[in-house]
Coordinates of C-alpha atoms in Angstrom, one line a residue:
X1 CA -56.0 18.2 17.2
X2 CA -56.7 21.6 15.6
X3 CA -57.2 21.7 11.8
X4 CA -54.4 24.1 11.3
X5 CA -51.9 21.9 13.2
X6 CA -53.2 18.8 11.8
X7 CA -52.6 20.4 8.1
X8 CA -49.2 21.7 9.3
X9 CA -48.2 18.1 10.2
X10 CA -49.3 16.7 7.0
X11 CA -47.5 19.4 5.0
X12 CA -44.1 18.7 7.0
X13 CA -44.6 15.1 6.5
X14 CA -45.2 15.3 2.9
X15 CA -42.2 17.7 2.7
X16 CA -40.0 15.0 4.6
X17 CA -41.0 12.1 2.4
X18 CA -40.6 14.2 -0.7
X19 CA -37.1 15.3 0.3
X20 CA -36.2 11.7 1.3
X21 CA -37.4 10.7 -2.4
X22 CA -35.5 13.7 -3.7
X23 CA -32.2 12.6 -2.0
X24 CA -32.6 8.7 -2.2
X25 CA -29.6 7.4 -4.1
X26 CA -29.6 4.7 -6.7
X27 CA -26.5 3.2 -8.3
X28 CA -27.5 3.5 -11.9
X29 CA -28.0 7.6 -11.3
X30 CA -25.6 9.3 -13.5
X31 CA -22.8 11.0 -11.5
X32 CA -21.0 14.1 -12.7
X33 CA -17.2 14.1 -13.2
X34 CA -14.6 16.5 -14.5
X35 CA -14.6 14.4 -17.7
X36 CA -18.3 13.7 -17.9
X37 CA -21.3 11.8 -16.6
X38 CA -20.7 8.2 -15.4
X39 CA -23.3 5.6 -14.3
X40 CA -22.5 2.8 -11.7
X41 CA -24.1 -0.3 -10.7
X42 CA -25.2 -2.3 -7.5
X43 CA -22.3 -4.7 -6.2
X44 CA -23.6 -8.1 -6.1
X45 CA -24.2 -9.5 -2.7
X46 CA -24.1 -6.1 -0.9
X47 CA -25.9 -2.7 -0.2
X48 CA -23.1 -0.9 -2.1
X49 CA -22.7 0.7 -5.4
X50 CA -19.4 0.5 -7.6
X51 CA -18.0 2.4 -10.3
X52 CA -15.3 0.5 -12.1
X53 CA -12.6 1.7 -14.5
X54 CA -13.0 5.5 -14.2
X55 CA -10.1 7.3 -15.9
X56 CA -8.4 9.9 -13.7
X57 CA -5.7 10.8 -16.2
X58 CA -5.0 10.5 -20.1
X59 CA -3.5 7.1 -21.4
X60 CA 0.3 7.6 -20.7
X61 CA 1.1 6.3 -24.3
X62 CA 3.3 7.7 -27.2
X63 CA 4.8 11.1 -26.1
X64 CA 3.0 10.7 -22.5
X65 CA 5.2 7.7 -21.9
X66 CA 7.3 8.8 -19.0
X67 CA 5.5 12.2 -18.6
X68 CA 3.5 13.7 -15.9
X69 CA -0.2 12.6 -15.9
X70 CA -2.2 14.8 -18.1
X71 CA -6.2 15.3 -17.6
X72 CA -8.3 12.5 -18.7
X73 CA -10.1 13.4 -22.1
X74 CA -13.8 14.3 -21.9
X75 CA -16.7 12.1 -23.3
X76 CA -20.3 13.0 -24.2
X77 CA -23.4 11.4 -22.9
X78 CA -23.1 8.8 -20.0
X79 CA -20.3 6.4 -19.6
X80 CA -21.1 3.0 -18.0
X81 CA -18.4 2.3 -15.4
X82 CA -19.4 -1.5 -15.5
X83 CA -16.1 -3.2 -16.1
X84 CA -12.5 -2.9 -14.9
X85 CA -10.0 -0.6 -16.6
X86 CA -6.7 -2.4 -17.8
X87 CA -3.9 -3.1 -15.2
X88 CA -0.6 -1.5 -16.0
X89 CA 2.2 -3.1 -17.8
X90 CA 3.6 -6.1 -15.5
X91 CA 5.0 -9.7 -15.7
X92 CA 5.4 -12.7 -13.6
X93 CA 2.8 -13.8 -10.8
X94 CA 1.2 -10.4 -10.7
X95 CA 0.4 -10.4 -14.3
X96 CA -1.0 -13.8 -14.1
X97 CA -3.5 -12.7 -11.5
X98 CA -5.4 -10.6 -13.7
X99 CA -7.1 -13.8 -15.1
X100 CA -8.9 -13.7 -11.5
X101 CA -10.1 -10.0 -11.9
X102 CA -11.0 -10.5 -15.6
X103 CA -9.3 -7.2 -16.6
X104 CA -6.7 -6.6 -19.4
X105 CA -3.2 -5.4 -19.4
X106 CA -1.9 -2.1 -21.4
X107 CA -0.2 1.0 -21.0
X108 CA -3.7 2.7 -21.0
X109 CA -4.2 1.8 -17.3
X110 CA -4.7 5.1 -15.4
X111 CA -8.2 4.1 -14.0
X112 CA -9.6 4.1 -10.3
X113 CA -12.7 2.4 -8.9
X114 CA -15.2 3.7 -6.6
X115 CA -17.5 2.0 -3.8
X116 CA -20.2 3.7 -1.6
X117 CA -23.1 2.8 0.4
X118 CA -26.2 2.6 -1.1
X119 CA -27.9 5.4 0.7
X120 CA -28.0 9.1 1.0
X121 CA -25.5 11.0 3.0
X122 CA -21.9 12.5 3.0
X123 CA -19.1 9.9 4.0
X124 CA -15.4 9.6 4.9
X125 CA -13.1 8.5 2.0
X126 CA -10.3 5.7 2.1
X127 CA -8.0 5.5 -1.0
X128 CA -6.1 2.3 -1.2
X129 CA -2.7 2.1 -3.0
X130 CA -2.0 -1.5 -4.1
X131 CA 1.3 -3.5 -3.6
X132 CA 3.3 -5.5 -5.7
X133 CA 7.1 -4.4 -5.3
X134 CA 6.5 -1.6 -7.9
X135 CA 6.5 -4.1 -10.3
X136 CA 3.1 -5.5 -10.4
X137 CA -0.5 -5.5 -9.1
X138 CA -3.5 -3.4 -9.6
X139 CA -6.5 -1.9 -7.6
X140 CA -8.9 -4.6 -9.0
X141 CA -7.6 -7.7 -7.1
X142 CA -10.7 -9.3 -5.4
X143 CA -9.3 -8.9 -1.9
X144 CA -9.1 -5.1 -2.7
X145 CA -13.0 -4.8 -3.5
X146 CA -14.4 -2.2 -1.3
X147 CA -18.0 -2.7 -1.1
X148 CA -17.8 -4.5 2.4
X149 CA -15.5 -1.8 3.9
X150 CA -17.8 0.9 2.3
X151 CA -21.0 -0.8 3.7
X152 CA -19.9 -1.8 7.1
X153 CA -18.1 1.8 7.7
X154 CA -20.4 4.2 5.7
X155 CA -17.4 5.0 3.5
X156 CA -16.6 5.6 0.1
X157 CA -13.6 3.6 -0.9
X158 CA -11.4 4.1 -3.8
X159 CA -8.8 1.9 -5.3
X160 CA -6.4 3.2 -8.1
X161 CA -3.7 2.0 -10.7
X162 CA -0.4 3.6 -11.2
X163 CA 2.4 3.1 -13.7
X164 CA 4.9 0.2 -12.6
X165 CA 8.5 -0.8 -13.2
X166 CA 10.2 0.9 -16.1
X167 CA 7.1 2.5 -17.1
X168 CA 6.6 4.3 -13.7
X169 CA 10.2 4.9 -12.5
X170 CA 12.5 5.3 -15.5
X171 CA 14.9 8.4 -14.5
X172 CA 16.7 10.0 -17.3
X173 CA 18.4 13.5 -17.7
X174 CA 16.6 14.0 -20.9
X175 CA 13.3 13.4 -19.5
X176 CA 14.2 15.9 -16.8
X177 CA 15.0 18.5 -19.4
X178 CA 11.7 18.1 -21.2
X179 CA 9.5 18.4 -17.9
X180 CA 8.5 22.0 -16.7
X181 CA 9.6 21.0 -13.2
X182 CA 12.9 19.4 -14.2
X183 CA 11.0 16.1 -12.6
X184 CA 12.0 12.5 -13.5
X185 CA 11.7 9.1 -12.3
X186 CA 8.7 9.5 -10.1
X187 CA 5.6 9.0 -12.6
X188 CA 4.1 6.5 -10.3
X189 CA 3.9 8.8 -7.5
X190 CA 2.6 11.6 -9.9
X191 CA 0.0 9.0 -10.9
X192 CA -0.9 8.5 -7.1
X193 CA -1.0 12.2 -6.6
X194 CA -3.3 12.8 -9.6
X195 CA -5.7 10.3 -8.4
X196 CA -5.8 11.9 -4.9
X197 CA -6.4 15.1 -6.8
X198 CA -9.2 13.4 -8.8
X199 CA -10.7 12.2 -5.5
X200 CA -10.5 16.0 -4.1
X201 CA -12.2 17.5 -7.1
X202 CA -14.8 14.6 -7.8
X203 CA -15.6 12.5 -4.9
X204 CA -18.3 14.9 -3.3
X205 CA -20.6 13.8 -6.3
X206 CA -20.2 10.2 -5.1
X207 CA -21.1 11.0 -1.5
X208 CA -17.6 11.3 -0.2
X209 CA -16.2 14.0 2.0
X210 CA -13.1 15.6 0.2
X211 CA -12.0 17.1 3.8
X212 CA -11.9 13.6 5.3
X213 CA -9.5 11.6 3.0
X214 CA -7.5 8.7 4.3
X215 CA -4.8 6.9 2.2
X216 CA -3.7 3.6 2.9
X217 CA -1.7 0.7 1.4
X218 CA 0.6 -2.3 1.7
X219 CA 3.9 -3.4 0.6
X220 CA 4.8 -1.3 -2.4
X221 CA 1.6 0.5 -1.4
X222 CA 3.0 1.0 1.9
X223 CA 6.2 2.5 0.6
X224 CA 3.8 4.9 -1.6
X225 CA 1.9 6.1 1.5
X226 CA 5.2 7.1 3.2
X227 CA 6.3 8.8 -0.2
X228 CA 3.0 10.7 -0.3
X229 CA 3.5 11.8 3.3
X230 CA 6.7 13.1 2.2
X231 CA 6.0 14.8 -1.3
X232 CA 4.8 18.4 -1.1
X233 CA 2.8 17.6 -4.2
X234 CA 0.2 15.7 -2.2
X235 CA -0.2 18.5 0.5
X236 CA -3.9 19.1 1.6
X237 CA -5.0 16.0 -0.8
X238 CA -5.5 13.7 2.5
X239 CA -6.0 13.9 6.2
X240 CA -4.7 10.6 7.8
X241 CA -2.4 7.8 6.6
X242 CA -2.3 4.0 7.2
X243 CA 0.9 1.9 6.3
X244 CA 0.9 -1.7 6.3
X245 CA 4.1 -3.6 6.0
X246 CA 5.9 -1.0 3.8
X247 CA 8.6 1.6 5.1
X248 CA 9.8 5.0 4.3
X249 CA 13.3 4.4 2.9
X250 CA 12.2 3.0 -0.5
X251 CA 13.6 5.7 -2.7
X252 CA 17.0 6.4 -4.7
X253 CA 18.9 9.2 -6.0
X254 CA 19.0 10.3 -9.6
X255 CA 22.5 8.9 -10.4
X256 CA 21.7 5.3 -9.6
X257 CA 18.4 6.1 -11.7
X258 CA 20.3 7.1 -14.7
X259 CA 22.7 4.2 -14.5
X260 CA 19.5 2.0 -14.8
X261 CA 18.1 4.2 -17.7
X262 CA 21.2 3.6 -19.6
X263 CA 21.2 -0.2 -19.3
X264 CA 17.5 -0.4 -20.4
X265 CA 18.4 1.7 -23.6
X266 CA 21.0 -0.5 -24.4
X267 CA 18.8 -3.7 -23.8
X268 CA 16.1 -2.3 -26.3
X269 CA 18.6 -1.3 -28.8
X270 CA 18.5 2.5 -28.4
X271 CA 21.4 5.1 -28.0
X272 CA 21.8 6.0 -24.2
X273 CA 20.3 9.5 -24.5
X274 CA 17.9 8.7 -27.2
X275 CA 14.6 8.7 -25.1
X276 CA 12.4 9.1 -28.1
X277 CA 13.7 5.8 -29.4
X278 CA 12.9 4.2 -26.2
X279 CA 9.3 5.8 -26.5
X280 CA 8.9 4.0 -29.8
X281 CA 9.7 0.4 -28.4
X282 CA 6.6 -1.5 -28.0
X283 CA 5.5 -1.9 -24.5
X284 CA 5.7 -5.6 -24.3
X285 CA 9.3 -5.6 -25.5
X286 CA 10.2 -2.7 -23.3
X287 CA 8.6 -4.7 -20.6
X288 CA 10.5 -8.0 -21.3
X289 CA 14.0 -6.3 -21.9
X290 CA 14.0 -3.7 -19.2
X291 CA 16.5 -4.4 -16.4
X292 CA 15.2 -5.9 -13.1
X293 CA 12.5 -8.0 -11.8
X294 CA 10.5 -8.5 -8.7
X295 CA 12.9 -8.3 -5.7
X296 CA 15.6 -6.3 -7.7
X297 CA 14.4 -3.0 -6.7
X298 CA 15.7 -1.2 -9.6
X299 CA 12.6 0.9 -9.8
X300 CA 11.3 3.2 -7.3
X301 CA 10.8 7.1 -6.5
X302 CA 13.7 9.3 -7.0
X303 CA 15.0 12.3 -5.2
X304 CA 14.6 14.7 -8.2
X305 CA 14.1 17.7 -6.1
X306 CA 10.4 17.8 -7.1
X307 CA 8.7 14.5 -6.2
X308 CA 11.1 14.0 -3.5
X309 CA 14.2 16.0 -1.8
X310 CA 15.5 13.0 0.0
X311 CA 14.1 9.7 1.4
X312 CA 10.7 10.0 2.9
X313 CA 12.4 9.0 6.3
X314 CA 14.7 11.9 6.0
X315 CA 12.1 14.2 5.2
X316 CA 10.0 13.3 8.0
X317 CA 12.9 13.3 10.5
X318 CA 13.4 16.9 9.2
X319 CA 9.7 17.9 9.8
X320 CA 9.4 18.5 5.9
X321 CA 6.2 16.5 5.2
X322 CA 2.7 16.3 5.4
X323 CA 1.7 16.0 9.0
X324 CA -1.5 13.8 9.5
X325 CA -2.5 11.3 11.8
X326 CA -0.5 8.2 10.9
X327 CA -1.3 4.6 11.6
X328 CA 1.4 1.8 10.8
X329 CA 2.5 -1.7 11.3
X330 CA 3.8 -5.0 10.2
X331 CA 3.2 -8.7 10.0
X332 CA 5.1 -10.9 12.6
X333 CA 6.6 -13.1 9.8
X334 CA 6.4 -11.1 6.5
X335 CA 8.9 -13.2 4.2
X336 CA 10.8 -14.6 7.4
X337 CA 9.4 -18.2 6.7
X338 CA 10.6 -18.1 3.2
X339 CA 14.1 -18.6 4.2
X340 CA 13.3 -22.1 5.0
X341 CA 12.8 -22.8 1.2
X342 CA 16.6 -22.2 0.9
X343 CA 18.5 -25.4 1.8
X344 CA 21.8 -23.6 3.0
X345 CA 19.8 -21.7 5.1
X346 CA 17.3 -24.3 6.3
X347 CA 20.2 -26.8 7.2
X348 CA 22.5 -24.1 8.6
X349 CA 23.9 -25.5 12.2
X350 CA 23.8 -23.6 15.3
X351 CA 27.7 -23.6 15.6
X352 CA 27.9 -22.2 12.3
X353 CA 25.3 -19.3 13.2
X354 CA 27.8 -16.4 13.1
X355 CA 30.3 -17.9 10.5
X356 CA 27.3 -18.1 8.0
X357 CA 26.5 -14.4 8.4
X358 CA 30.2 -13.7 7.3
X359 CA 30.4 -16.3 4.8
X360 CA 26.9 -16.3 3.0
X361 CA 25.8 -12.7 3.7
X362 CA 29.3 -11.0 3.2
X363 CA 29.1 -9.0 6.8
X364 CA 32.0 -8.0 8.8
X365 CA 33.0 -10.0 11.8
X366 CA 32.1 -6.9 13.9
X367 CA 28.5 -6.7 12.4
X368 CA 28.1 -10.5 12.5
X369 CA 28.9 -10.3 16.2
X370 CA 26.3 -7.6 16.8
X371 CA 23.6 -9.4 14.9
X372 CA 24.4 -12.6 17.1
X373 CA 23.8 -10.6 20.1
X374 CA 20.7 -9.1 18.8
X375 CA 19.0 -12.2 17.7
X376 CA 20.2 -14.8 20.4
X377 CA 19.5 -18.4 19.1
X378 CA 17.8 -19.0 22.3
X379 CA 14.7 -16.8 21.1
X380 CA 14.5 -19.0 17.6
X381 CA 14.4 -22.6 18.9
X382 CA 18.2 -22.8 18.5
X383 CA 17.4 -22.5 14.6
X384 CA 19.6 -20.2 12.9
X385 CA 17.2 -20.1 9.7
X386 CA 14.5 -18.8 12.2
X387 CA 16.8 -16.0 13.3
X388 CA 17.8 -15.3 9.8
X389 CA 14.3 -15.1 8.6
X390 CA 13.6 -12.5 11.4
X391 CA 16.9 -10.6 10.4
X392 CA 16.4 -10.3 6.8
X393 CA 12.7 -11.5 5.9
X394 CA 11.1 -9.4 8.5
X395 CA 13.0 -6.7 10.4
X396 CA 15.5 -5.4 7.7
X397 CA 12.9 -5.7 4.8
X398 CA 9.8 -4.3 6.3
X399 CA 9.0 -4.1 10.1
X400 CA 12.0 -1.7 10.9
X401 CA 11.7 0.7 7.8
X402 CA 7.9 0.9 8.9
X403 CA 8.7 1.3 12.6
X404 CA 11.4 4.0 11.8
X405 CA 9.0 5.9 9.8
X406 CA 6.3 6.0 12.5
X407 CA 8.9 6.8 15.2
X408 CA 10.1 9.7 13.1
X409 CA 6.6 11.0 12.9
X410 CA 5.9 10.4 16.6
X411 CA 9.2 12.5 17.4
X412 CA 7.5 15.3 15.2
X413 CA 4.3 15.3 17.7
X414 CA 2.3 13.5 15.0
X415 CA -0.6 11.2 16.5
X416 CA 0.7 7.6 15.9
X417 CA -0.5 4.3 16.2
X418 CA 1.4 0.9 15.7
X419 CA 0.4 -2.6 15.3
X420 CA 1.7 -6.0 14.7
X421 CA -0.4 -8.7 12.8
X422 CA 0.1 -12.1 14.2
X423 CA -2.6 -14.0 13.2
X424 CA -1.8 -17.5 11.5
X425 CA -4.7 -19.7 12.3
X426 CA -5.5 -20.8 8.7
X427 CA -4.9 -23.5 6.2
X428 CA -1.0 -23.9 5.7
X429 CA -0.4 -21.4 8.6
X430 CA 2.0 -23.5 10.2
X431 CA 4.4 -23.1 7.3
X432 CA 3.5 -19.5 6.2
X433 CA 2.9 -17.9 9.6
X434 CA 1.7 -14.4 9.5
X435 CA 3.2 -13.8 6.3
X436 CA 3.4 -10.6 4.1
X437 CA -0.2 -9.4 2.9
X438 CA -2.1 -11.6 5.1
X439 CA -3.8 -8.8 6.9
X440 CA -5.4 -7.3 3.8
X441 CA -8.5 -9.5 3.4
X442 CA -9.0 -8.8 7.2
X443 CA -9.1 -5.0 6.6
X444 CA -11.5 -5.3 3.5
X445 CA -13.5 -8.1 4.8
X446 CA -12.8 -10.4 2.0
X447 CA -11.7 -13.2 3.6
X448 CA -13.7 -15.4 1.1
X449 CA -12.5 -13.7 -2.0
X450 CA -9.3 -14.7 -4.0
X451 CA -6.6 -15.3 -3.3
X452 CA -7.6 -15.4 0.5
X453 CA -10.4 -18.0 -0.1
X454 CA -7.8 -20.7 -0.6
X455 CA -6.6 -20.3 3.1
X456 CA -9.6 -19.7 5.0
X457 CA -12.7 -22.2 4.7
X458 CA -15.1 -23.5 7.5
X459 CA -14.0 -23.1 11.0
X460 CA -10.8 -21.1 9.7
X461 CA -13.1 -18.7 8.2
X462 CA -15.4 -18.2 11.2
X463 CA -12.3 -17.6 13.6
X464 CA -10.8 -15.3 11.1
X465 CA -14.0 -13.4 10.6
X466 CA -13.9 -12.4 14.3
X467 CA -10.6 -10.7 13.9
X468 CA -11.6 -9.1 10.5
X469 CA -14.6 -7.6 12.5
X470 CA -12.2 -5.9 15.0
X471 CA -9.6 -4.8 12.4
X472 CA -12.4 -3.2 10.1
X473 CA -13.7 -1.2 13.1
X474 CA -10.1 0.0 14.1
X475 CA -9.4 1.2 10.3
X476 CA -13.0 2.6 10.0
X477 CA -12.6 4.5 13.1
X478 CA -9.2 5.9 12.2
X479 CA -10.6 7.1 8.9
X480 CA -13.3 8.7 10.7
X481 CA -11.6 10.5 13.6
X482 CA -7.7 9.8 13.1
X483 CA -8.0 7.5 16.1
X484 CA -8.7 3.7 15.8
X485 CA -10.4 3.5 19.3
X486 CA -14.2 3.1 19.4
X487 CA -17.1 1.3 21.1
X488 CA -16.7 -2.4 21.6
X489 CA -13.2 -2.5 20.5
X490 CA -10.2 -3.1 22.8
X491 CA -8.5 0.0 23.7
X492 CA -5.5 0.7 21.4
X493 CA -2.9 3.0 23.2
X494 CA -1.2 5.9 21.2
X495 CA 2.5 5.0 20.2
X496 CA 5.0 7.6 21.5
X497 CA 8.7 7.9 21.2
X498 CA 8.9 7.6 24.9
X499 CA 6.2 5.0 25.3
X500 CA 6.3 2.7 22.5
X501 CA 3.3 0.7 22.5
X502 CA 2.3 -1.9 20.0
X503 CA -1.1 -3.2 19.3
X504 CA -1.1 -7.1 18.6
X505 CA -3.8 -8.3 16.2
X506 CA -4.3 -12.1 16.7
X507 CA -7.0 -14.3 18.3
X508 CA -6.5 -12.1 21.2
X509 CA -6.1 -8.3 20.6
X510 CA -4.0 -6.5 23.1
X511 CA -1.3 -4.0 23.7
X512 CA 2.4 -4.7 24.5
X513 CA 5.6 -2.7 24.9
X514 CA 7.6 -2.5 21.7
X515 CA 10.6 -4.9 21.4
X516 CA 11.9 -3.2 18.3
X517 CA 13.9 -0.1 19.3
X518 CA 17.3 -1.8 19.7
X519 CA 17.1 -4.0 16.4
X520 CA 15.8 -1.3 14.2
X521 CA 18.4 1.1 15.6
X522 CA 21.1 -1.4 14.2
X523 CA 19.5 -1.6 10.6
X524 CA 19.0 2.0 10.6
X525 CA 22.8 2.7 11.4
X526 CA 23.9 0.0 8.8
X527 CA 21.7 1.1 5.9
X528 CA 24.7 0.3 3.3
X529 CA 24.9 -2.9 4.6
X530 CA 21.3 -3.8 4.3
X531 CA 21.3 -2.9 0.6
X532 CA 24.3 -5.4 0.5
X533 CA 22.3 -8.1 2.2
X534 CA 19.5 -7.6 -0.3
X535 CA 21.9 -8.1 -3.3
X536 CA 23.3 -11.5 -1.5
X537 CA 19.6 -12.6 -1.1
X538 CA 18.6 -12.2 -4.7

């Protein structure tokens, strides 16, 4: 080799090595955000970095209670992102869950968390919106931890908090008057939009690609995904959407919201129109005294003309939404098996199948007859409780609202994909079935983390892990390209309004023709009766 060629090779090698070292990524390297420098750490047991408890907005306390999120205050020096931020105010089982994640609870709760692979590169971004009925939950639950998804998919994964219950959804005319956009009752959605805006402006410094952001969420997080699809405030802040067991009709008009607000004011000892008095009520007292609880559905986004003009479903049907590739699905059993815990339904006799729909659920004879024909007992082992579970715990509650949202997007020539999660091969699976939220640890690869670790052990864990690998592959591919299909995965056909195909996710993974159209059309046409049924089931 000539001397000049040799020296050139040596120079190029040195340049490459020097560049690799210059662009090597260390979790402890300070990262710039709009508010200041932040330092992460390596996630234990993985090759991923994590930044915990990053404030994406100012604490919504004092005058900022029931106000749109304000920018997070700046800090000097380097902030250590080594512990979770507090979860938002909540009560019940969701609040108890924080003992697992080891975080606190307060109104100062607008924090997000970021995971990325411990290597150089620019990666697609996935932003998770947690569930909890709009009453509880947080982005810090162990089965939401994003290290394994980030590592397997070469992704940046973000989980976020948002205001809940009375703190996130109180609609009041006085609050609308003081807002520059005449907006009220959608503070949780505004928090979610603010988190997406933070991602858009900061995620490149964490290795994320702000031009390739996927939002995904389950239950109330799924409702939120559809709300984010509909609201014009999130336009251009995300590029794909995944809805898990949610729906597109969880919103209400301001008249209903105002009625709730007046009841809250009375409960905490304030005059109906005195929001300043309500702002002075301690957070714990407000939470305890506020109307509603899990399953009451008093708190949700409102049609205030700014966050939403109508229900997300109506906006999608009118083409007034953020048109991005859309993947959605539900679980086979959702809350259906829970009907067996109610004796009067568990012991219902076949010859009383239709009568009980009239007597217990308050349906007209006409609607009861339609339901009996749509849900023949022959499909449910001649057990009314199984049929009631499918009607009210699955189809009316989550499956059909999810299906109708995806169908509406498909009618708008969106690229759409639909799944049904049916896996129940786990401890207590005989009793729980493919229940609500059971797909989450499969998506994140967190079957051995709380609370899923109570159900998956030994052989159960090994079998479930095989499906988890497939599901993670689908979710990762969709985040990358807007299509879940990829090498080594069963082919997932696109869902089209005139060719409705559902991908079954179970021990075997395969597509089938949808069997949902007729039943979901019934629930769509009888929305008022669905609300009456919800009240009857509380």
